[in-house]
Tab-separated table of C-alpha atoms and ligand atoms in Angstrom:
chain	number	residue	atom	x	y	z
A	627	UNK	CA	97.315	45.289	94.085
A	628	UNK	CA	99.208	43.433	96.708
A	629	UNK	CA	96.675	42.680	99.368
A	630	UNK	CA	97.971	42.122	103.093
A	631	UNK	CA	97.569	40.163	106.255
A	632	UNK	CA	98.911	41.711	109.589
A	633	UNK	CA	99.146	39.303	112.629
A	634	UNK	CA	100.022	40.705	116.196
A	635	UNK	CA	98.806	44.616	116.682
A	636	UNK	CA	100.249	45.338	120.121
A	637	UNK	CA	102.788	48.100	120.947
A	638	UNK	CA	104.882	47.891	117.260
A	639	UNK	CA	102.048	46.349	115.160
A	640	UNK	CA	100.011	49.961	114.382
A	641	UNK	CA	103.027	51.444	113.492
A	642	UNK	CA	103.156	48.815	110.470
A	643	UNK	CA	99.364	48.812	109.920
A	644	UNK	CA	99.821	52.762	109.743
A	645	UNK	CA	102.642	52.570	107.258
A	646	UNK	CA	101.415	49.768	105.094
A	647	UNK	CA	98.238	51.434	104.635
A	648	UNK	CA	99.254	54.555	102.937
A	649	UNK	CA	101.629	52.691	100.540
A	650	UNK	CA	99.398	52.769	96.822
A	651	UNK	CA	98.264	49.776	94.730
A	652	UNK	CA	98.379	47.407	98.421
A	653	UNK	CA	95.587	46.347	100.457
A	654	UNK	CA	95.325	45.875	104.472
A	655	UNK	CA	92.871	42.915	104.162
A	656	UNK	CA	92.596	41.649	107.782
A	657	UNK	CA	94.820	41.926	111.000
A	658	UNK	CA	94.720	39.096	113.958
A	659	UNK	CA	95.753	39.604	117.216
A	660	UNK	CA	94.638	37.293	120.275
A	661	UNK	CA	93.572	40.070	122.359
A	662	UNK	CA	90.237	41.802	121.415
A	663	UNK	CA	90.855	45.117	122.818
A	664	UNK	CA	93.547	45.359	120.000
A	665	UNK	CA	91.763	44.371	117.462
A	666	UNK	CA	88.857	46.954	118.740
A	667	UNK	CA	91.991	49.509	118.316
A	668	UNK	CA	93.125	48.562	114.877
A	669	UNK	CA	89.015	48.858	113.796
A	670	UNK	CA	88.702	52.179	115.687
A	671	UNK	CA	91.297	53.446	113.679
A	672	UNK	CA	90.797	51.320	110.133
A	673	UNK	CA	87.034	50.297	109.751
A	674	UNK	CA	87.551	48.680	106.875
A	675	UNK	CA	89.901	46.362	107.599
A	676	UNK	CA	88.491	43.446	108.756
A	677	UNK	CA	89.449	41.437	112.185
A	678	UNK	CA	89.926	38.172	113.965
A	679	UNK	CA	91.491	36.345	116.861
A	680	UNK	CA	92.386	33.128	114.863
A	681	UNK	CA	95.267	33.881	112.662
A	682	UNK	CA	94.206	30.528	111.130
A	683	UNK	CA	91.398	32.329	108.999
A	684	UNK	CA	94.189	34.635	107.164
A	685	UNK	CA	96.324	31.458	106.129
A	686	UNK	CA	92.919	29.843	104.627
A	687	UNK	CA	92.238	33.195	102.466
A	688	UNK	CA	93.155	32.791	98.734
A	689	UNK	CA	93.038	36.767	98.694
A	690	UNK	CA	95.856	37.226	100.851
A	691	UNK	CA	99.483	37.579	98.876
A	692	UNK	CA	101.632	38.264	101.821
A	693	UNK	CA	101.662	38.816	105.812
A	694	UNK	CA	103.689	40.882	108.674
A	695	UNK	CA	104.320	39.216	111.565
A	696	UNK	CA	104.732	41.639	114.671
A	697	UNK	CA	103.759	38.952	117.172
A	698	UNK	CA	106.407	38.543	120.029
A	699	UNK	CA	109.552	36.181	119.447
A	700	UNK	CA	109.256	32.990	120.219
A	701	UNK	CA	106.001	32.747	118.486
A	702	UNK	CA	107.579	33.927	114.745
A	703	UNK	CA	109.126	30.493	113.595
A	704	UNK	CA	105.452	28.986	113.669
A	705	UNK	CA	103.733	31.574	112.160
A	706	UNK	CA	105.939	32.272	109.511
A	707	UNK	CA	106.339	28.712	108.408
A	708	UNK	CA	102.336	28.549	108.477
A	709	UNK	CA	102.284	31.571	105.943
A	710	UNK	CA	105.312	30.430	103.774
A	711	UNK	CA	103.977	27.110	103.429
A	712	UNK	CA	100.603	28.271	102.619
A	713	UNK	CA	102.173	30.220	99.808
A	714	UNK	CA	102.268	33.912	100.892
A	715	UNK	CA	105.332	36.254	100.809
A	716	UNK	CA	106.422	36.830	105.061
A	717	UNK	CA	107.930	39.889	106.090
A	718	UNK	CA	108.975	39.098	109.978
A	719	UNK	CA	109.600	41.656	113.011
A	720	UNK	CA	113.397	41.591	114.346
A	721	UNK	CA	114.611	38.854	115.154
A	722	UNK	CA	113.605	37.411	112.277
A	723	UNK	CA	113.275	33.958	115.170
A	724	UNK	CA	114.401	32.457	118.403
A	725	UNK	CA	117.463	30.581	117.233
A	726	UNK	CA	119.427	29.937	114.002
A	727	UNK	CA	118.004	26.047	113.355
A	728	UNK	CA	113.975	27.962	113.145
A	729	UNK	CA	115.772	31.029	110.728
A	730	UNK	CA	117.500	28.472	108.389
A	731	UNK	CA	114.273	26.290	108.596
A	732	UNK	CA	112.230	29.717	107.613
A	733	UNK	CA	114.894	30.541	104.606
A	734	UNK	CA	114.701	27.219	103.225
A	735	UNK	CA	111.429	27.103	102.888
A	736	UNK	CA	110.758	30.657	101.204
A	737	UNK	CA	113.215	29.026	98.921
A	738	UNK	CA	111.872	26.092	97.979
A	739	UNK	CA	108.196	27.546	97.236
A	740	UNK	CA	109.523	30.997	96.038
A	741	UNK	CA	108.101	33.353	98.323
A	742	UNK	CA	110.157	36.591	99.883
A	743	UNK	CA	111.173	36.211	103.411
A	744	UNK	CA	112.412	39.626	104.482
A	745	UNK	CA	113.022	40.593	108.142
A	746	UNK	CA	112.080	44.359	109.611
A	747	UNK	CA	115.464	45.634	110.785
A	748	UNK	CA	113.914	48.930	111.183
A	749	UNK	CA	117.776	51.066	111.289
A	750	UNK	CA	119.004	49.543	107.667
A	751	UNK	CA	116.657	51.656	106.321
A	752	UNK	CA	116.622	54.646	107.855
A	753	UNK	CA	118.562	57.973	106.222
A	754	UNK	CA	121.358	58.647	109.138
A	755	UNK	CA	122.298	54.831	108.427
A	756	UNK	CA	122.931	54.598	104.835
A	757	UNK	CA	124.871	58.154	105.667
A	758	UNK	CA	127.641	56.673	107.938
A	759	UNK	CA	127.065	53.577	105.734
A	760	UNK	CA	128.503	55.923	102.856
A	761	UNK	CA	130.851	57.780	104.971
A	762	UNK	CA	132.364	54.443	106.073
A	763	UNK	CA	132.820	53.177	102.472
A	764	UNK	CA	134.335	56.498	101.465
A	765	UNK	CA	136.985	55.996	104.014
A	766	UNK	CA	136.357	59.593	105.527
A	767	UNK	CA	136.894	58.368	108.985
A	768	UNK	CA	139.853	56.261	107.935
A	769	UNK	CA	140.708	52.460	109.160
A	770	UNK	CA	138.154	52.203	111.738
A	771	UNK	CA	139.216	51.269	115.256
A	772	UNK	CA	136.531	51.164	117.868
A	773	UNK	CA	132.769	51.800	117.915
A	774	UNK	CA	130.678	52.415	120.955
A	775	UNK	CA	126.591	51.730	121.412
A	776	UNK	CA	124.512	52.894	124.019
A	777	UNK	CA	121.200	51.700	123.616
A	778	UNK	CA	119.053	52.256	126.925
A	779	UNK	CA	116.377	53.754	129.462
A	780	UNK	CA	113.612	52.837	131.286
A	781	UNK	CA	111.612	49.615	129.973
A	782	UNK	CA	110.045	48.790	128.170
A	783	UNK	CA	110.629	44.899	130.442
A	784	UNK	CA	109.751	42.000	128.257
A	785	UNK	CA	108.549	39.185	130.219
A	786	UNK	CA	109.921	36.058	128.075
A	787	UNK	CA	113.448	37.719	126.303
A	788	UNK	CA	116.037	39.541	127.838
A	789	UNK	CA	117.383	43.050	127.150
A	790	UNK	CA	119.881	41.662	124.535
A	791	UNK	CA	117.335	40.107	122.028
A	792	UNK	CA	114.949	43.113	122.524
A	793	UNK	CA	117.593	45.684	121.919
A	794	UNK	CA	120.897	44.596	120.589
A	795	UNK	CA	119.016	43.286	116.852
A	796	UNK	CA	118.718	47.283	116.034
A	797	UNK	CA	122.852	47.472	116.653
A	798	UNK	CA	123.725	44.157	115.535
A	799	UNK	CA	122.440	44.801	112.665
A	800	UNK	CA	123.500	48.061	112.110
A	801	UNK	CA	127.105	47.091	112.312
A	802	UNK	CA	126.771	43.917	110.340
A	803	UNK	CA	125.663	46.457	107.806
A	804	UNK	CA	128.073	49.305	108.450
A	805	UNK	CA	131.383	46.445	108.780
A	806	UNK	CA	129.735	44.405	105.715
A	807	UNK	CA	130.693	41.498	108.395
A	808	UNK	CA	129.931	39.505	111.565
A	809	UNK	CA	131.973	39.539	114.502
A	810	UNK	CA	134.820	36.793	115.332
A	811	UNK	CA	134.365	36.357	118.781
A	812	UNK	CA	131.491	38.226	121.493
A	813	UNK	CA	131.686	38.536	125.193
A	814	UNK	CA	128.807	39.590	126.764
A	815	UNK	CA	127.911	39.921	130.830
A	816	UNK	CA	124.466	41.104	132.468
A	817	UNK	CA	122.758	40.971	135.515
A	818	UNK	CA	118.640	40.062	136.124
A	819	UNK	CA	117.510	43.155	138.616
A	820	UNK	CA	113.776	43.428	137.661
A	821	UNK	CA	112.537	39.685	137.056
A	822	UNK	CA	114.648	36.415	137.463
A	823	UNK	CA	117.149	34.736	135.009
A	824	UNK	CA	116.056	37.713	132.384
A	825	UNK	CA	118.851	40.037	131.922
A	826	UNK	CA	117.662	43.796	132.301
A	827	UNK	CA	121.487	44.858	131.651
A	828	UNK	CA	124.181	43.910	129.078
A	829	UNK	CA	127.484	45.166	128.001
A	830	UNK	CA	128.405	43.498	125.007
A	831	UNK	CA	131.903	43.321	123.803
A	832	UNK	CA	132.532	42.397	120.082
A	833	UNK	CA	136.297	41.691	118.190
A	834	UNK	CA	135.342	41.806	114.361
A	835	UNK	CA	138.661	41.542	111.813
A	836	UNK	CA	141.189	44.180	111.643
A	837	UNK	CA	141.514	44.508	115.307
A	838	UNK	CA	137.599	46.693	114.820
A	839	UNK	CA	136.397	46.540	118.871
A	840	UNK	CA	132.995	47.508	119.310
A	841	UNK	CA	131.132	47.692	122.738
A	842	UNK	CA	127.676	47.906	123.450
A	843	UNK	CA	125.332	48.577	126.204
A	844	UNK	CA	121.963	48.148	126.035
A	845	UNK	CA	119.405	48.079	129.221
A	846	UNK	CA	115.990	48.357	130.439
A	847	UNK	CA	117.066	50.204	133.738
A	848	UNK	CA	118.318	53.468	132.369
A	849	UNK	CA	116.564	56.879	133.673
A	850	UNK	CA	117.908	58.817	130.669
A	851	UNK	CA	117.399	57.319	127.345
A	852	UNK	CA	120.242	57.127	124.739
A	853	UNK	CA	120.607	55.894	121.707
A	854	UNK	CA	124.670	57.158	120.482
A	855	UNK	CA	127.071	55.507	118.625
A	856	UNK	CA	130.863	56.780	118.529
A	857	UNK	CA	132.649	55.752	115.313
A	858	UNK	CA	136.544	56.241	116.026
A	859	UNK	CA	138.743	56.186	113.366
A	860	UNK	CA	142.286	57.221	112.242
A	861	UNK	CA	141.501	59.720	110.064
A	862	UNK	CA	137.893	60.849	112.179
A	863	UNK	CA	135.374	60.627	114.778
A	864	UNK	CA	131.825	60.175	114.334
A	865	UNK	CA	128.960	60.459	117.094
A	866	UNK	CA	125.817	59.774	115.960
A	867	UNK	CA	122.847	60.455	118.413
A	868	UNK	CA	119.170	59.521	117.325
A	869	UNK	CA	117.547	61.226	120.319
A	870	UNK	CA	118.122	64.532	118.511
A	871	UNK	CA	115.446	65.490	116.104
A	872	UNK	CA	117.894	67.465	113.654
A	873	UNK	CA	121.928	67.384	113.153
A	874	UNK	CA	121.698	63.449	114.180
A	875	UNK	CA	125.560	62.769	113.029
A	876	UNK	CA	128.374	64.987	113.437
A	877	UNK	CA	131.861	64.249	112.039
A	878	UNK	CA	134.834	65.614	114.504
A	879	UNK	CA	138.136	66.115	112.469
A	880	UNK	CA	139.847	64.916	115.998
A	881	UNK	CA	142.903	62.484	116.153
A	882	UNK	CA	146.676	61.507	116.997
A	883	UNK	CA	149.330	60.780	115.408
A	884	UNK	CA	152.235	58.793	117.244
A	885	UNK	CA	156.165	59.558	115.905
A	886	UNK	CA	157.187	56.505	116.791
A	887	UNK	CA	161.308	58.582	115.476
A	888	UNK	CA	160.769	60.503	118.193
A	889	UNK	CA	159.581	58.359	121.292
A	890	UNK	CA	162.197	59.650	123.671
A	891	UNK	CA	164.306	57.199	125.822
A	892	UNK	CA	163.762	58.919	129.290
A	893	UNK	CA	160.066	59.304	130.405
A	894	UNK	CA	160.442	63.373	130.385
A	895	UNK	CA	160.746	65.420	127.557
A	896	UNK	CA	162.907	68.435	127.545
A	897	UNK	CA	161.907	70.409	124.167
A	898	UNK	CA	158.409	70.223	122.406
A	899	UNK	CA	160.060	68.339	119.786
A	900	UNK	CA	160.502	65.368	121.611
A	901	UNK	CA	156.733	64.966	122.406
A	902	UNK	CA	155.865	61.661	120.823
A	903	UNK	CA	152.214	62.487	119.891
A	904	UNK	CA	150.507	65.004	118.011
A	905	UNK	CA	146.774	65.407	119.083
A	906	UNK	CA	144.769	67.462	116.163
A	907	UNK	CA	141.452	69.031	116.530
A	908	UNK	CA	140.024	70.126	113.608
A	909	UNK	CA	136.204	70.882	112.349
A	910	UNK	CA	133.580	69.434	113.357
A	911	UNK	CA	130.596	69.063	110.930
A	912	UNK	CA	126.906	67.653	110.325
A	913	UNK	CA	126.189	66.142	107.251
A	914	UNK	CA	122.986	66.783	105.458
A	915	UNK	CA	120.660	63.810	106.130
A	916	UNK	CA	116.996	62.717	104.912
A	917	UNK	CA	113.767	61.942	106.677
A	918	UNK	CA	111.659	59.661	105.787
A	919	UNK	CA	110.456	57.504	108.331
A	920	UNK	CA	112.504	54.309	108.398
A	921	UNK	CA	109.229	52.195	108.399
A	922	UNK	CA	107.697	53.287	105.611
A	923	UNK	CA	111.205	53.102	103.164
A	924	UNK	CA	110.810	49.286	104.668
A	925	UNK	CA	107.359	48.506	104.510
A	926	UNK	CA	107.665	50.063	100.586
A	927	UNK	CA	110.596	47.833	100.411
A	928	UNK	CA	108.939	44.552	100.930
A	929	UNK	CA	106.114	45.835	98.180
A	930	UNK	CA	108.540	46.335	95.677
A	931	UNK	CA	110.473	43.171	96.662
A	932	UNK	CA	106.976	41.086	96.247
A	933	UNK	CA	105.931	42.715	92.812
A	934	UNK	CA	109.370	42.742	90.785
A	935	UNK	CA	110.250	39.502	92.347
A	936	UNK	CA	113.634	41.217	94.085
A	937	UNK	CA	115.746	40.016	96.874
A	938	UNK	CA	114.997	42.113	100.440
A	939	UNK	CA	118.075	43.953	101.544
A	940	UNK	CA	117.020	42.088	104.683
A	941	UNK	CA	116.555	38.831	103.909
A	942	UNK	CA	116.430	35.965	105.683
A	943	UNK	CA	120.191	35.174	105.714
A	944	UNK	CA	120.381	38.705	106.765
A	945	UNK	CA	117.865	37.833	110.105
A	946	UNK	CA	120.006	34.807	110.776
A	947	UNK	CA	123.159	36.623	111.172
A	948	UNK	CA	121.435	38.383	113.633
A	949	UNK	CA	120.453	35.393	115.350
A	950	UNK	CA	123.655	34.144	115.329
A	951	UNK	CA	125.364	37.327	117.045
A	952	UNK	CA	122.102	36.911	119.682
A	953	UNK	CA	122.893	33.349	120.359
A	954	UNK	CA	126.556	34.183	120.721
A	955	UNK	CA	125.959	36.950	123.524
A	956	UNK	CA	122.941	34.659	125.031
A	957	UNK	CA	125.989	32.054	125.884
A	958	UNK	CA	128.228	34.526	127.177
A	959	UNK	CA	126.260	35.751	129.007
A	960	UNK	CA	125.276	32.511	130.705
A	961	UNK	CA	128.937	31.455	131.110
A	962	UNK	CA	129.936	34.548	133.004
A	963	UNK	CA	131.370	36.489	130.369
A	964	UNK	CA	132.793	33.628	128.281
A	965	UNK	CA	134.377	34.035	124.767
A	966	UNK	CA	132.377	32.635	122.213
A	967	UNK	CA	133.913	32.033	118.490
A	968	UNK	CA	131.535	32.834	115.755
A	969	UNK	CA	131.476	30.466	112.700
A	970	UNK	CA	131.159	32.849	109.129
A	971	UNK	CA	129.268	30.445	107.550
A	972	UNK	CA	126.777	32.597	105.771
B	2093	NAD	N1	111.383	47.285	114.579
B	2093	NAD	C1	111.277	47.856	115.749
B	2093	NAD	O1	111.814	48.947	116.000
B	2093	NAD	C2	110.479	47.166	116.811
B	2093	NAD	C3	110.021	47.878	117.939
B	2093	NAD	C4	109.269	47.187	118.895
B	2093	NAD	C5	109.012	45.841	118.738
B	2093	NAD	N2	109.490	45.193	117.645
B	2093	NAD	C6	109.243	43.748	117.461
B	2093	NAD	O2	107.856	43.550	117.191
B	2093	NAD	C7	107.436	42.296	117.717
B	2093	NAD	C8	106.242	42.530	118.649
B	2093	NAD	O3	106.668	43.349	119.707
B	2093	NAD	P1	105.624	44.251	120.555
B	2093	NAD	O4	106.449	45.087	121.434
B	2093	NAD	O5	104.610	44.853	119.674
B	2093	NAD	O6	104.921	43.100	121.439
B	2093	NAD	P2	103.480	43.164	122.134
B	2093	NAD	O7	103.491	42.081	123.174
B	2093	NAD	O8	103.149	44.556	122.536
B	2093	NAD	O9	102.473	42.748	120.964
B	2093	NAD	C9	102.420	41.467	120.416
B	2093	NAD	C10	100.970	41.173	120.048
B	2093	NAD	O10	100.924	39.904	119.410
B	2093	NAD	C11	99.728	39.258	119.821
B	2093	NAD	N3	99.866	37.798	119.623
B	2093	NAD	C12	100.649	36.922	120.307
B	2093	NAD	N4	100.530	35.687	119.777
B	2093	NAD	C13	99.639	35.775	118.756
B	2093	NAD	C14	99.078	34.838	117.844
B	2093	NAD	N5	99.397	33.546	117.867
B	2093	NAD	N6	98.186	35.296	116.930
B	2093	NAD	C15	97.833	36.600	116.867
B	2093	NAD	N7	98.333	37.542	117.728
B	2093	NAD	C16	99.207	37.130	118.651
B	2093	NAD	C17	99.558	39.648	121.280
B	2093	NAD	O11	98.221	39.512	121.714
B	2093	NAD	C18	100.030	41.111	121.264
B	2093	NAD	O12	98.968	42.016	121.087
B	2093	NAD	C19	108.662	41.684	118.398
B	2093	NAD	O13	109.319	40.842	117.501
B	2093	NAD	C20	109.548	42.908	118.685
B	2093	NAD	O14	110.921	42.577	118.770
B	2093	NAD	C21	110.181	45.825	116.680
């Protein structure tokens, strides 16, 4: 029995008490928050599980084996390096923490007293994502050339990070997972609308090896919300759109092919032969995807990771190449666009 401490029940917090409860042979013990209308939610919902607005009391009990950490961002580093150093196995909301130095600090120390440190990025584990994961690594699309996020709508504002560490993790992550890689260089610009000096709008531009270009655009002052990526490639096209409920990827057998032979010296062509480019539109198809809620494969994860003493597919080094990326677009974005060289260190 793995038995379970969960600190921070606001808006994302349930969702974890939900999933960790039904997983078998693990234990919600006790859940902390510092506002007692959520704890009055959790034991609405959970009697058993007990309460309390010290987190404190969780780190003193022997019983506990491991804790999730859904409290907001600047307040993981602390936490987690409470837990870890009181011996229990940490399994931290993205981003794993507010700057590389506290995420290197965190992975150190699961290190040195052997305890997982595994970070929830929620997309590695959901069923469209290993797809294009696999249909990336089979080279259907062919050599990749661009990819294009929209991540946006209306809220929900954060009131201490801006729209690029609440919403860029999810595709920062993804890619880093998709390109088995972090960026070379990020650009990022964005403008504060709703409160000062906190960005409600970014476009993100990011140059990873192999001339890959991905842009991203992620914002708290959307009326529709949209959550698409566009995979181009040589070969194919992929859009993936996780708004739709089924048929959430569809492959487009779409591209051109350039005859360099027959690029014709005067800027008119006469006969159809001398047309330099051949545009192709082929099928378009939806793979066949699972789904299980992304949550639960994670939660599940972090259980088997604590009981046969595995490594997380998110671990800590994982979180901090997150971070990294973060810290990368925060400085862009504060020097008006400016591009920022990424060290691949880790
Ligand atoms: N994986 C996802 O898809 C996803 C989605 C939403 C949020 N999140 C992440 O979850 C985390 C929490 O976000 P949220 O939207 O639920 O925030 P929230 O503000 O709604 O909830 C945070 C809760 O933590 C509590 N808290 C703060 N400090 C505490 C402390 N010292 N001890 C105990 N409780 C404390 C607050 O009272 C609040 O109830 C963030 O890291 C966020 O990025 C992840």
């Amino acid at each position: 029995m793995v038995k379970l401490g969960i600190i921070g029940c606001g808006y994302w917090g349930p969702n974890l008490v939900r999933n960790f409860n039904s997983i078998q042979d693990t234990e919600i013990i006790i859940c902390a928050d510092l506002d007692e209308s959520r704890l009055s939610h959790i034991k609405s919902l959970y009697p058993k599980i007990k309460v309390t607005k010290d987190y404190k009391e969780i780190l003193e009990n022997d019983e506990i084996d491991a804790v999730i950490i859904a409290t907001p961002i600047e307040t993981h580093y602390k936490i987690a390096k409470d837990f870890l150093n009181a011996n229990k196995h940490v399994l931290i909301e993205k981003p794993i923490t507010a700057s590389s130095k506290e995420a290197l600090d965190l992975i150190k120390t699961a290190e040195k007293n052997k305890k997982v440190l595994m970070v929830d990025h929620t997309f590695e584990f959901s069923s469209p994502i290993e797809k294009i994961k696999e249909i990336i690594d089979k080279k259907e699309l062919g050599k990749i050339f661009t990819i294009d996020m929209i991540r946006v709508n209306l809220g929900l504002f954060q009131e201490k990070v801006n729209v690029a560490w609440d919403l860029a993790p999810h595709d920062i992550s993804m890619l880093i997972y998709y390109l088995n890689d972090i960026p070379l260089t990020v650009r990022a610009v964005g403008q504060s609308y709703i409160r000062d000096g906190i960005e409600d709008d970014a476009h993100i531009n990011l140059e990873f090896k192999d001339k890959v270009m991905v842009n991203m655009h992620v914002s708290w002052l959307d009326p529709c919300k949209i959550r698409r990526t566009t995979i181009v490639g040589n070969k194919k096209m992929l859009v993936y759109d996780d708004t739709l409920n089924d048929e959430k990827i569809k492959i487009f057998d779409k591209g051109v092919t350039i005859h360099k032979a027959n690029i014709p010296k005067q800027p008119y062509y006469d006969t159809y032969e001398q047309w330099a480019l051949t545009y192709r539109s082929g099928d378009t198809y939806t793979p066949k995807i699972g789904n299980k809620e992304p949550l639960s494969v994670m939660a599940n994860h972090f259980i088997d990771c604590i009981k046969n003493n595995k490594k997380p597919l998110t671990d800590g080094y994982s979180g901090l190449r997150v971070v990294k990326v973060l810290e990368a677009i925060q400085k862009s974005l504060k020097n008006d666009g400016k591009k920022i060289v990424l060290e691949n260190d880790n």
